[in-house]
């Protein structure tokens, strides 16, 4: 559960978008420009950055069985807490007198 409790920085979806880079590559190819290699290097860099971002995401190392176990444990906790909440609500000391 320690991995689930760690907070990572939020992922900016614009960092994962390859369309602008691909568009620039296509524009360079249409112009027969020498900048195609630079744009391809930008794409490679963006792909590697995205791979690094995905591999650093919390929970990426947890297999589906472990995820199911964690999910069941959390569901059990919620059920128990709801039962306790209902129990405490039913106690008369929480009754609010009507004015």
PDB file of N, CA and C in Angstrom:
ATOM      1  N   UNK A   1       0.810  -1.200   0.000  1.00  0.00           N
ATOM      2  CA  UNK A   1       0.000   0.000   0.000  1.00  0.00           C
ATOM      3  C   UNK A   1       0.850   1.258   0.000  1.00  0.00           C
ATOM      4  N   UNK A   2       2.124   1.133   0.318  1.00  0.00           N
ATOM      5  CA  UNK A   2       2.989   2.301   0.359  1.00  0.00           C
ATOM      6  C   UNK A   2       3.094   2.941  -1.015  1.00  0.00           C
ATOM      7  N   UNK A   3       3.074   2.136  -2.064  1.00  0.00           N
ATOM      8  CA  UNK A   3       3.165   2.693  -3.409  1.00  0.00           C
ATOM      9  C   UNK A   3       1.923   3.503  -3.744  1.00  0.00           C
ATOM     10  N   UNK A   4       0.783   3.101  -3.225  1.00  0.00           N
ATOM     11  CA  UNK A   4      -0.447   3.824  -3.509  1.00  0.00           C
ATOM     12  C   UNK A   4      -0.503   5.142  -2.754  1.00  0.00           C
ATOM     13  N   UNK A   5       0.229   5.222  -1.639  1.00  0.00           N
ATOM     14  CA  UNK A   5       0.174   6.423  -0.834  1.00  0.00           C
ATOM     15  C   UNK A   5       1.120   7.507  -1.329  1.00  0.00           C
ATOM     16  N   UNK A   6       2.133   7.141  -2.118  1.00  0.00           N
ATOM     17  CA  UNK A   6       3.048   8.145  -2.618  1.00  0.00           C
ATOM     18  C   UNK A   6       2.352   8.950  -3.699  1.00  0.00           C
ATOM     19  N   UNK A   7       2.610  10.252  -3.677  1.00  0.00           N
ATOM     20  CA  UNK A   7       1.969  11.124  -4.648  1.00  0.00           C
ATOM     21  C   UNK A   7       3.010  11.585  -5.660  1.00  0.00           C
ATOM     22  N   UNK A   8       2.705  11.390  -6.931  1.00  0.00           N
ATOM     23  CA  UNK A   8       3.584  11.845  -7.991  1.00  0.00           C
ATOM     24  C   UNK A   8       3.035  13.148  -8.547  1.00  0.00           C
ATOM     25  N   UNK A   9       3.888  13.844  -9.260  1.00  0.00           N
ATOM     26  CA  UNK A   9       3.426  15.087  -9.857  1.00  0.00           C
ATOM     27  C   UNK A   9       2.384  14.757 -10.918  1.00  0.00           C
ATOM     28  N   UNK A  10       1.397  15.631 -11.079  1.00  0.00           N
ATOM     29  CA  UNK A  10       0.345  15.355 -12.055  1.00  0.00           C
ATOM     30  C   UNK A  10       0.919  15.319 -13.470  1.00  0.00           C
ATOM     31  N   UNK A  11       0.336  14.476 -14.296  1.00  0.00           N
ATOM     32  CA  UNK A  11       0.809  14.310 -15.662  1.00  0.00           C
ATOM     33  C   UNK A  11       0.103  15.316 -16.546  1.00  0.00           C
ATOM     34  N   UNK A  12       0.891  16.066 -17.277  1.00  0.00           N
ATOM     35  CA  UNK A  12       0.346  17.035 -18.221  1.00  0.00           C
ATOM     36  C   UNK A  12       0.102  16.303 -19.535  1.00  0.00           C
ATOM     37  N   UNK A  13      -1.143  16.275 -19.985  1.00  0.00           N
ATOM     38  CA  UNK A  13      -1.472  15.531 -21.200  1.00  0.00           C
ATOM     39  C   UNK A  13      -0.817  16.127 -22.433  1.00  0.00           C
ATOM     40  N   UNK A  14      -0.499  17.413 -22.384  1.00  0.00           N
ATOM     41  CA  UNK A  14       0.178  18.021 -23.521  1.00  0.00           C
ATOM     42  C   UNK A  14       1.575  17.442 -23.702  1.00  0.00           C
ATOM     43  N   UNK A  15       2.183  16.971 -22.616  1.00  0.00           N
ATOM     44  CA  UNK A  15       3.501  16.353 -22.707  1.00  0.00           C
ATOM     45  C   UNK A  15       3.438  15.021 -23.439  1.00  0.00           C
ATOM     46  N   UNK A  16       2.268  14.421 -23.522  1.00  0.00           N
ATOM     47  CA  UNK A  16       2.106  13.111 -24.149  1.00  0.00           C
ATOM     48  C   UNK A  16       1.578  13.200 -25.574  1.00  0.00           C
ATOM     49  N   UNK A  17       1.365  14.390 -26.061  1.00  0.00           N
ATOM     50  CA  UNK A  17       0.808  14.548 -27.397  1.00  0.00           C
ATOM     51  C   UNK A  17       1.916  14.548 -28.442  1.00  0.00           C
ATOM     52  N   UNK A  18       1.807  13.629 -29.383  1.00  0.00           N
ATOM     53  CA  UNK A  18       2.803  13.520 -30.442  1.00  0.00           C
ATOM     54  C   UNK A  18       2.350  14.216 -31.724  1.00  0.00           C
ATOM     55  N   UNK A  19       1.098  14.629 -31.782  1.00  0.00           N
ATOM     56  CA  UNK A  19       0.577  15.211 -33.019  1.00  0.00           C
ATOM     57  C   UNK A  19       1.331  16.455 -33.475  1.00  0.00           C
ATOM     58  N   UNK A  20       1.648  17.413 -32.580  1.00  0.00           N
ATOM     59  CA  UNK A  20       2.381  18.592 -33.066  1.00  0.00           C
ATOM     60  C   UNK A  20       3.742  18.229 -33.670  1.00  0.00           C
ATOM     61  N   UNK A  21       4.440  17.294 -33.050  1.00  0.00           N
ATOM     62  CA  UNK A  21       5.751  16.900 -33.574  1.00  0.00           C
ATOM     63  C   UNK A  21       5.600  16.184 -34.909  1.00  0.00           C
ATOM     64  N   UNK A  22       4.611  15.294 -34.997  1.00  0.00           N
ATOM     65  CA  UNK A  22       4.369  14.595 -36.256  1.00  0.00           C
ATOM     66  C   UNK A  22       3.972  15.571 -37.359  1.00  0.00           C
ATOM     67  N   UNK A  23       3.184  16.562 -36.997  1.00  0.00           N
ATOM     68  CA  UNK A  23       2.781  17.580 -37.967  1.00  0.00           C
ATOM     69  C   UNK A  23       4.000  18.336 -38.488  1.00  0.00           C
ATOM     70  N   UNK A  24       4.915  18.683 -37.591  1.00  0.00           N
ATOM     71  CA  UNK A  24       6.132  19.385 -37.999  1.00  0.00           C
ATOM     72  C   UNK A  24       6.991  18.513 -38.915  1.00  0.00           C
ATOM     73  N   UNK A  25       7.049  17.215 -38.626  1.00  0.00           N
ATOM     74  CA  UNK A  25       7.823  16.296 -39.474  1.00  0.00           C
ATOM     75  C   UNK A  25       7.223  16.240 -40.870  1.00  0.00           C
ATOM     76  N   UNK A  26       5.909  16.147 -40.943  1.00  0.00           N
ATOM     77  CA  UNK A  26       5.241  16.077 -42.246  1.00  0.00           C
ATOM     78  C   UNK A  26       5.448  17.370 -43.022  1.00  0.00           C
ATOM     79  N   UNK A  27       5.369  18.510 -42.335  1.00  0.00           N
ATOM     80  CA  UNK A  27       5.607  19.793 -43.009  1.00  0.00           C
ATOM     81  C   UNK A  27       7.024  19.849 -43.580  1.00  0.00           C
ATOM     82  N   UNK A  28       8.001  19.385 -42.810  1.00  0.00           N
ATOM     83  CA  UNK A  28       9.390  19.385 -43.290  1.00  0.00           C
ATOM     84  C   UNK A  28       9.562  18.454 -44.480  1.00  0.00           C
ATOM     85  N   UNK A  29       8.867  17.333 -44.461  1.00  0.00           N
ATOM     86  CA  UNK A  29       8.969  16.388 -45.572  1.00  0.00           C
ATOM     87  C   UNK A  29       8.337  16.972 -46.827  1.00  0.00           C
ATOM     88  N   UNK A  30       7.247  17.711 -46.659  1.00  0.00           N
ATOM     89  CA  UNK A  30       6.594  18.334 -47.811  1.00  0.00           C
ATOM     90  C   UNK A  30       7.495  19.381 -48.455  1.00  0.00           C
ATOM     91  N   UNK A  31       8.260  20.081 -47.644  1.00  0.00           N
ATOM     92  CA  UNK A  31       9.138  21.143 -48.147  1.00  0.00           C
ATOM     93  C   UNK A  31      10.495  20.608 -48.601  1.00  0.00           C
ATOM     94  N   UNK A  32      10.746  19.337 -48.418  1.00  0.00           N
ATOM     95  CA  UNK A  32      12.067  18.753 -48.671  1.00  0.00           C
ATOM     96  C   UNK A  32      13.128  19.499 -47.878  1.00  0.00           C
ATOM     97  N   UNK A  33      12.783  19.796 -46.650  1.00  0.00           N
ATOM     98  CA  UNK A  33      13.668  20.564 -45.780  1.00  0.00           C
ATOM     99  C   UNK A  33      14.697  19.661 -45.119  1.00  0.00           C
ATOM    100  N   UNK A  34      15.812  20.250 -44.736  1.00  0.00           N
ATOM    101  CA  UNK A  34      16.860  19.516 -44.032  1.00  0.00           C
ATOM    102  C   UNK A  34      16.549  19.393 -42.535  1.00  0.00           C
ATOM    103  N   UNK A  35      15.486  20.015 -42.101  1.00  0.00           N
ATOM    104  CA  UNK A  35      15.118  20.007 -40.687  1.00  0.00           C
ATOM    105  C   UNK A  35      14.432  18.704 -40.265  1.00  0.00           C
ATOM    106  N   UNK A  36      14.216  17.809 -41.197  1.00  0.00           N
ATOM    107  CA  UNK A  36      13.523  16.557 -40.883  1.00  0.00           C
ATOM    108  C   UNK A  36      14.264  15.791 -39.794  1.00  0.00           C
ATOM    109  N   UNK A  37      15.583  15.764 -39.861  1.00  0.00           N
ATOM    110  CA  UNK A  37      16.366  15.035 -38.861  1.00  0.00           C
ATOM    111  C   UNK A  37      16.207  15.662 -37.478  1.00  0.00           C
ATOM    112  N   UNK A  38      16.156  16.980 -37.436  1.00  0.00           N
ATOM    113  CA  UNK A  38      15.942  17.657 -36.149  1.00  0.00           C
ATOM    114  C   UNK A  38      14.575  17.311 -35.583  1.00  0.00           C
ATOM    115  N   UNK A  39      13.573  17.316 -36.444  1.00  0.00           N
ATOM    116  CA  UNK A  39      12.217  17.003 -35.995  1.00  0.00           C
ATOM    117  C   UNK A  39      12.105  15.542 -35.569  1.00  0.00           C
ATOM    118  N   UNK A  40      12.790  14.660 -36.273  1.00  0.00           N
ATOM    119  CA  UNK A  40      12.787  13.246 -35.880  1.00  0.00           C
ATOM    120  C   UNK A  40      13.463  13.066 -34.528  1.00  0.00           C
ATOM    121  N   UNK A  41      14.523  13.806 -34.287  1.00  0.00           N
ATOM    122  CA  UNK A  41      15.181  13.740 -32.984  1.00  0.00           C
ATOM    123  C   UNK A  41      14.264  14.259 -31.881  1.00  0.00           C
ATOM    124  N   UNK A  42      13.475  15.295 -32.175  1.00  0.00           N
ATOM    125  CA  UNK A  42      12.488  15.793 -31.201  1.00  0.00           C
ATOM    126  C   UNK A  42      11.476  14.696 -30.877  1.00  0.00           C
ATOM    127  N   UNK A  43      11.041  13.966 -31.918  1.00  0.00           N
ATOM    128  CA  UNK A  43      10.082  12.880 -31.712  1.00  0.00           C
ATOM    129  C   UNK A  43      10.701  11.772 -30.854  1.00  0.00           C
ATOM    130  N   UNK A  44      11.939  11.401 -31.141  1.00  0.00           N
ATOM    131  CA  UNK A  44      12.605  10.379 -30.339  1.00  0.00           C
ATOM    132  C   UNK A  44      12.714  10.807 -28.881  1.00  0.00           C
ATOM    133  N   UNK A  45      13.071  12.068 -28.670  1.00  0.00           N
ATOM    134  CA  UNK A  45      13.195  12.587 -27.309  1.00  0.00           C
ATOM    135  C   UNK A  45      11.849  12.564 -26.599  1.00  0.00           C
ATOM    136  N   UNK A  46      10.800  12.965 -27.322  1.00  0.00           N
ATOM    137  CA  UNK A  46       9.458  12.981 -26.729  1.00  0.00           C
ATOM    138  C   UNK A  46       9.002  11.567 -26.386  1.00  0.00           C
ATOM    139  N   UNK A  47       9.299  10.601 -27.254  1.00  0.00           N
ATOM    140  CA  UNK A  47       8.947   9.204 -26.978  1.00  0.00           C
ATOM    141  C   UNK A  47       9.675   8.696 -25.735  1.00  0.00           C
ATOM    142  N   UNK A  48      10.957   9.010 -25.617  1.00  0.00           N
ATOM    143  CA  UNK A  48      11.716   8.555 -24.462  1.00  0.00           C
ATOM    144  C   UNK A  48      11.205   9.213 -23.178  1.00  0.00           C
ATOM    145  N   UNK A  49      10.878  10.506 -23.255  1.00  0.00           N
ATOM    146  CA  UNK A  49      10.328  11.199 -22.082  1.00  0.00           C
ATOM    147  C   UNK A  49       9.011  10.567 -21.643  1.00  0.00           C
ATOM    148  N   UNK A  50       8.190  10.193 -22.619  1.00  0.00           N
ATOM    149  CA  UNK A  50       6.903   9.572 -22.303  1.00  0.00           C
ATOM    150  C   UNK A  50       7.117   8.191 -21.691  1.00  0.00           C
ATOM    151  N   UNK A  51       8.064   7.434 -22.213  1.00  0.00           N
ATOM    152  CA  UNK A  51       8.383   6.122 -21.623  1.00  0.00           C
ATOM    153  C   UNK A  51       8.817   6.287 -20.169  1.00  0.00           C
ATOM    154  N   UNK A  52       9.681   7.270 -19.927  1.00  0.00           N
ATOM    155  CA  UNK A  52      10.151   7.519 -18.561  1.00  0.00           C
ATOM    156  C   UNK A  52       8.997   7.913 -17.645  1.00  0.00           C
ATOM    157  N   UNK A  53       8.079   8.734 -18.170  1.00  0.00           N
ATOM    158  CA  UNK A  53       6.939   9.175 -17.381  1.00  0.00           C
ATOM    159  C   UNK A  53       6.043   7.992 -17.015  1.00  0.00           C
ATOM    160  N   UNK A  54       5.801   7.116 -17.979  1.00  0.00           N
ATOM    161  CA  UNK A  54       4.955   5.945 -17.724  1.00  0.00           C
ATOM    162  C   UNK A  54       5.616   5.009 -16.716  1.00  0.00           C
ATOM    163  N   UNK A  55       6.916   4.793 -16.866  1.00  0.00           N
ATOM    164  CA  UNK A  55       7.589   3.869 -15.945  1.00  0.00           C
ATOM    165  C   UNK A  55       7.677   4.429 -14.530  1.00  0.00           C
ATOM    166  N   UNK A  56       7.553   5.739 -14.369  1.00  0.00           N
ATOM    167  CA  UNK A  56       7.617   6.332 -13.029  1.00  0.00           C
ATOM    168  C   UNK A  56       6.235   6.511 -12.387  1.00  0.00           C
ATOM    169  N   UNK A  57       5.190   6.108 -13.080  1.00  0.00           N
ATOM    170  CA  UNK A  57       3.838   6.255 -12.532  1.00  0.00           C
ATOM    171  C   UNK A  57       3.651   5.324 -11.336  1.00  0.00           C
ATOM    172  N   UNK A  58       2.957   5.814 -10.309  1.00  0.00           N
ATOM    173  CA  UNK A  58       2.726   4.944  -9.150  1.00  0.00           C
ATOM    174  C   UNK A  58       1.814   3.774  -9.522  1.00  0.00           C
ATOM    175  N   UNK A  59       2.178   2.585  -9.061  1.00  0.00           N
ATOM    176  CA  UNK A  59       1.356   1.409  -9.298  1.00  0.00           C
ATOM    177  C   UNK A  59       1.661   0.676 -10.579  1.00  0.00           C
ATOM    178  N   UNK A  60       2.583   1.192 -11.363  1.00  0.00           N
ATOM    179  CA  UNK A  60       2.886   0.535 -12.633  1.00  0.00           C
ATOM    180  C   UNK A  60       3.535  -0.826 -12.409  1.00  0.00           C
ATOM    181  N   UNK A  61       4.145  -1.005 -11.244  1.00  0.00           N
ATOM    182  CA  UNK A  61       4.820  -2.260 -10.938  1.00  0.00           C
ATOM    183  C   UNK A  61       3.911  -3.265 -10.223  1.00  0.00           C
ATOM    184  N   UNK A  62       2.645  -2.920 -10.062  1.00  0.00           N
ATOM    185  CA  UNK A  62       1.696  -3.794  -9.365  1.00  0.00           C
ATOM    186  C   UNK A  62       0.949  -4.623 -10.404  1.00  0.00           C
ATOM    187  N   UNK A  63       0.979  -5.946 -10.212  1.00  0.00           N
ATOM    188  CA  UNK A  63       0.303  -6.815 -11.178  1.00  0.00           C
ATOM    189  C   UNK A  63      -1.213  -6.828 -10.906  1.00  0.00           C
ATOM    190  N   UNK A  64      -2.011  -7.316 -11.863  1.00  0.00           N
ATOM    191  CA  UNK A  64      -3.471  -7.301 -11.705  1.00  0.00           C
ATOM    192  C   UNK A  64      -3.973  -8.023 -10.451  1.00  0.00           C
ATOM    193  N   UNK A  65      -3.318  -9.120 -10.054  1.00  0.00           N
ATOM    194  CA  UNK A  65      -3.742  -9.829  -8.832  1.00  0.00           C
ATOM    195  C   UNK A  65      -3.602  -8.937  -7.606  1.00  0.00           C
ATOM    196  N   UNK A  66      -2.464  -8.264  -7.522  1.00  0.00           N
ATOM    197  CA  UNK A  66      -2.242  -7.366  -6.387  1.00  0.00           C
ATOM    198  C   UNK A  66      -3.230  -6.205  -6.408  1.00  0.00           C
ATOM    199  N   UNK A  67      -3.540  -5.710  -7.599  1.00  0.00           N
ATOM    200  CA  UNK A  67      -4.520  -4.634  -7.721  1.00  0.00           C
ATOM    201  C   UNK A  67      -5.885  -5.091  -7.220  1.00  0.00           C
ATOM    202  N   UNK A  68      -6.266  -6.326  -7.582  1.00  0.00           N
ATOM    203  CA  UNK A  68      -7.546  -6.854  -7.128  1.00  0.00           C
ATOM    204  C   UNK A  68      -7.568  -7.015  -5.610  1.00  0.00           C
ATOM    205  N   UNK A  69      -6.449  -7.457  -5.041  1.00  0.00           N
ATOM    206  CA  UNK A  69      -6.366  -7.601  -3.589  1.00  0.00           C
ATOM    207  C   UNK A  69      -6.485  -6.245  -2.900  1.00  0.00           C
ATOM    208  N   UNK A  70      -5.799  -5.240  -3.444  1.00  0.00           N
ATOM    209  CA  UNK A  70      -5.884  -3.890  -2.873  1.00  0.00           C
ATOM    210  C   UNK A  70      -7.299  -3.349  -2.989  1.00  0.00           C
ATOM    211  N   UNK A  71      -7.920  -3.575  -4.133  1.00  0.00           N
ATOM    212  CA  UNK A  71      -9.289  -3.110  -4.348  1.00  0.00           C
ATOM    213  C   UNK A  71     -10.245  -3.772  -3.362  1.00  0.00           C
ATOM    214  N   UNK A  72     -10.105  -5.073  -3.169  1.00  0.00           N
ATOM    215  CA  UNK A  72     -10.969  -5.775  -2.223  1.00  0.00           C
ATOM    216  C   UNK A  72     -10.751  -5.275  -0.811  1.00  0.00           C
ATOM    217  N   UNK A  73      -9.495  -5.039  -0.445  1.00  0.00           N
ATOM    218  CA  UNK A  73      -9.182  -4.524   0.884  1.00  0.00           C
ATOM    219  C   UNK A  73      -9.821  -3.143   1.096  1.00  0.00           C
ATOM    220  N   UNK A  74      -9.721  -2.291   0.096  1.00  0.00           N
ATOM    221  CA  UNK A  74     -10.323  -0.954   0.207  1.00  0.00           C
ATOM    222  C   UNK A  74     -11.848  -1.028   0.273  1.00  0.00           C
ATOM    223  N   UNK A  75     -12.431  -1.943  -0.488  1.00  0.00           N
ATOM    224  CA  UNK A  75     -13.893  -2.119  -0.428  1.00  0.00           C
ATOM    225  C   UNK A  75     -14.322  -2.599   0.954  1.00  0.00           C
ATOM    226  N   UNK A  76     -13.550  -3.520   1.534  1.00  0.00           N
ATOM    227  CA  UNK A  76     -13.848  -4.010   2.884  1.00  0.00           C
ATOM    228  C   UNK A  76     -13.761  -2.865   3.897  1.00  0.00           C
ATOM    229  N   UNK A  77     -12.751  -2.012   3.740  1.00  0.00           N
ATOM    230  CA  UNK A  77     -12.608  -0.872   4.646  1.00  0.00           C
ATOM    231  C   UNK A  77     -13.800   0.072   4.538  1.00  0.00           C
ATOM    232  N   UNK A  78     -14.237   0.342   3.320  1.00  0.00           N
ATOM    233  CA  UNK A  78     -15.385   1.231   3.112  1.00  0.00           C
ATOM    234  C   UNK A  78     -16.636   0.620   3.724  1.00  0.00           C
ATOM    235  N   UNK A  79     -16.838  -0.683   3.501  1.00  0.00           N
ATOM    236  CA  UNK A  79     -18.010  -1.353   4.065  1.00  0.00           C
ATOM    237  C   UNK A  79     -17.990  -1.274   5.588  1.00  0.00           C
ATOM    238  N   UNK A  80     -16.835  -1.551   6.193  1.00  0.00           N
ATOM    239  CA  UNK A  80     -16.711  -1.497   7.654  1.00  0.00           C
ATOM    240  C   UNK A  80     -16.977  -0.086   8.171  1.00  0.00           C
ATOM    241  N   UNK A  81     -16.422   0.892   7.511  1.00  0.00           N
ATOM    242  CA  UNK A  81     -16.622   2.281   7.950  1.00  0.00           C
ATOM    243  C   UNK A  81     -18.075   2.708   7.795  1.00  0.00           C
ATOM    244  N   UNK A  82     -18.738   2.264   6.730  1.00  0.00           N
ATOM    245  CA  UNK A  82     -20.156   2.575   6.560  1.00  0.00           C
ATOM    246  C   UNK A  82     -20.994   1.921   7.658  1.00  0.00           C
ATOM    247  N   UNK A  83     -20.646   0.679   8.001  1.00  0.00           N
ATOM    248  CA  UNK A  83     -21.372   0.000   9.082  1.00  0.00           C
ATOM    249  C   UNK A  83     -21.184   0.741  10.406  1.00  0.00           C
ATOM    250  N   UNK A  84     -19.964   1.150  10.695  1.00  0.00           N
ATOM    251  CA  UNK A  84     -19.701   1.902  11.923  1.00  0.00           C
ATOM    252  C   UNK A  84     -20.436   3.243  11.925  1.00  0.00           C
ATOM    253  N   UNK A  85     -20.438   3.894  10.788  1.00  0.00           N
ATOM    254  CA  UNK A  85     -21.139   5.173  10.685  1.00  0.00           C
ATOM    255  C   UNK A  85     -22.631   4.997  10.953  1.00  0.00           C
ATOM    256  N   UNK A  86     -23.223   3.961  10.381  1.00  0.00           N
ATOM    257  CA  UNK A  86     -24.642   3.700  10.622  1.00  0.00           C
ATOM    258  C   UNK A  86     -24.897   3.366  12.087  1.00  0.00           C
ATOM    259  N   UNK A  87     -23.985   2.631  12.680  1.00  0.00           N
ATOM    260  CA  UNK A  87     -24.118   2.273  14.093  1.00  0.00           C
ATOM    261  C   UNK A  87     -24.090   3.524  14.969  1.00  0.00           C
ATOM    262  N   UNK A  88     -23.139   4.399  14.712  1.00  0.00           N
ATOM    263  CA  UNK A  88     -23.025   5.615  15.515  1.00  0.00           C
ATOM    264  C   UNK A  88     -24.175   6.584  15.262  1.00  0.00           C
ATOM    265  N   UNK A  89     -24.693   6.588  14.056  1.00  0.00           N
ATOM    266  CA  UNK A  89     -25.841   7.445  13.759  1.00  0.00           C
ATOM    267  C   UNK A  89     -27.080   6.978  14.519  1.00  0.00           C
ATOM    268  N   UNK A  90     -27.158   5.674  14.758  1.00  0.00           N
ATOM    269  CA  UNK A  90     -28.343   5.141  15.418  1.00  0.00           C
ATOM    270  C   UNK A  90     -28.331   5.372  16.931  1.00  0.00           C
ATOM    271  N   UNK A  91     -27.183   5.740  17.478  1.00  0.00           N
ATOM    272  CA  UNK A  91     -27.117   6.015  18.911  1.00  0.00           C
ATOM    273  C   UNK A  91     -27.901   7.282  19.230  1.00  0.00           C
ATOM    274  N   UNK A  92     -28.555   7.273  20.358  1.00  0.00           N
ATOM    275  CA  UNK A  92     -29.425   8.398  20.689  1.00  0.00           C
ATOM    276  C   UNK A  92     -28.651   9.668  21.038  1.00  0.00           C
ATOM    277  N   UNK A  93     -27.391   9.575  21.373  1.00  0.00           N
ATOM    278  CA  UNK A  93     -26.661  10.781  21.745  1.00  0.00           C
ATOM    279  C   UNK A  93     -26.436  11.706  20.552  1.00  0.00           C
ATOM    280  N   UNK A  94     -26.700  11.232  19.361  1.00  0.00           N
ATOM    281  CA  UNK A  94     -26.557  12.079  18.203  1.00  0.00           C
ATOM    282  C   UNK A  94     -27.881  12.678  17.736  1.00  0.00           C
ATOM    283  N   UNK A  95     -28.934  12.388  18.465  1.00  0.00           N
ATOM    284  CA  UNK A  95     -30.216  12.963  18.125  1.00  0.00           C
ATOM    285  C   UNK A  95     -30.185  14.468  18.392  1.00  0.00           C
ATOM    286  N   UNK A  96     -30.656  15.218  17.459  1.00  0.00           N
ATOM    287  CA  UNK A  96     -30.685  16.670  17.596  1.00  0.00           C
ATOM    288  C   UNK A  96     -32.085  17.057  18.032  1.00  0.00           C
ATOM    289  N   UNK A  97     -32.193  17.763  19.177  1.00  0.00           N
ATOM    290  CA  UNK A  97     -33.534  18.161  19.621  1.00  0.00           C
ATOM    291  C   UNK A  97     -34.121  19.196  18.662  1.00  0.00           C
ATOM    292  N   UNK A  98     -35.399  19.038  18.425  1.00  0.00           N
ATOM    293  CA  UNK A  98     -36.080  19.985  17.545  1.00  0.00           C
ATOM    294  C   UNK A  98     -36.483  21.213  18.354  1.00  0.00           C
ATOM    295  N   UNK A  99     -36.194  22.360  17.821  1.00  0.00           N
ATOM    296  CA  UNK A  99     -36.498  23.596  18.540  1.00  0.00           C
ATOM    297  C   UNK A  99     -37.821  24.176  18.109  1.00  0.00           C
TER     298      UNK A  99
END
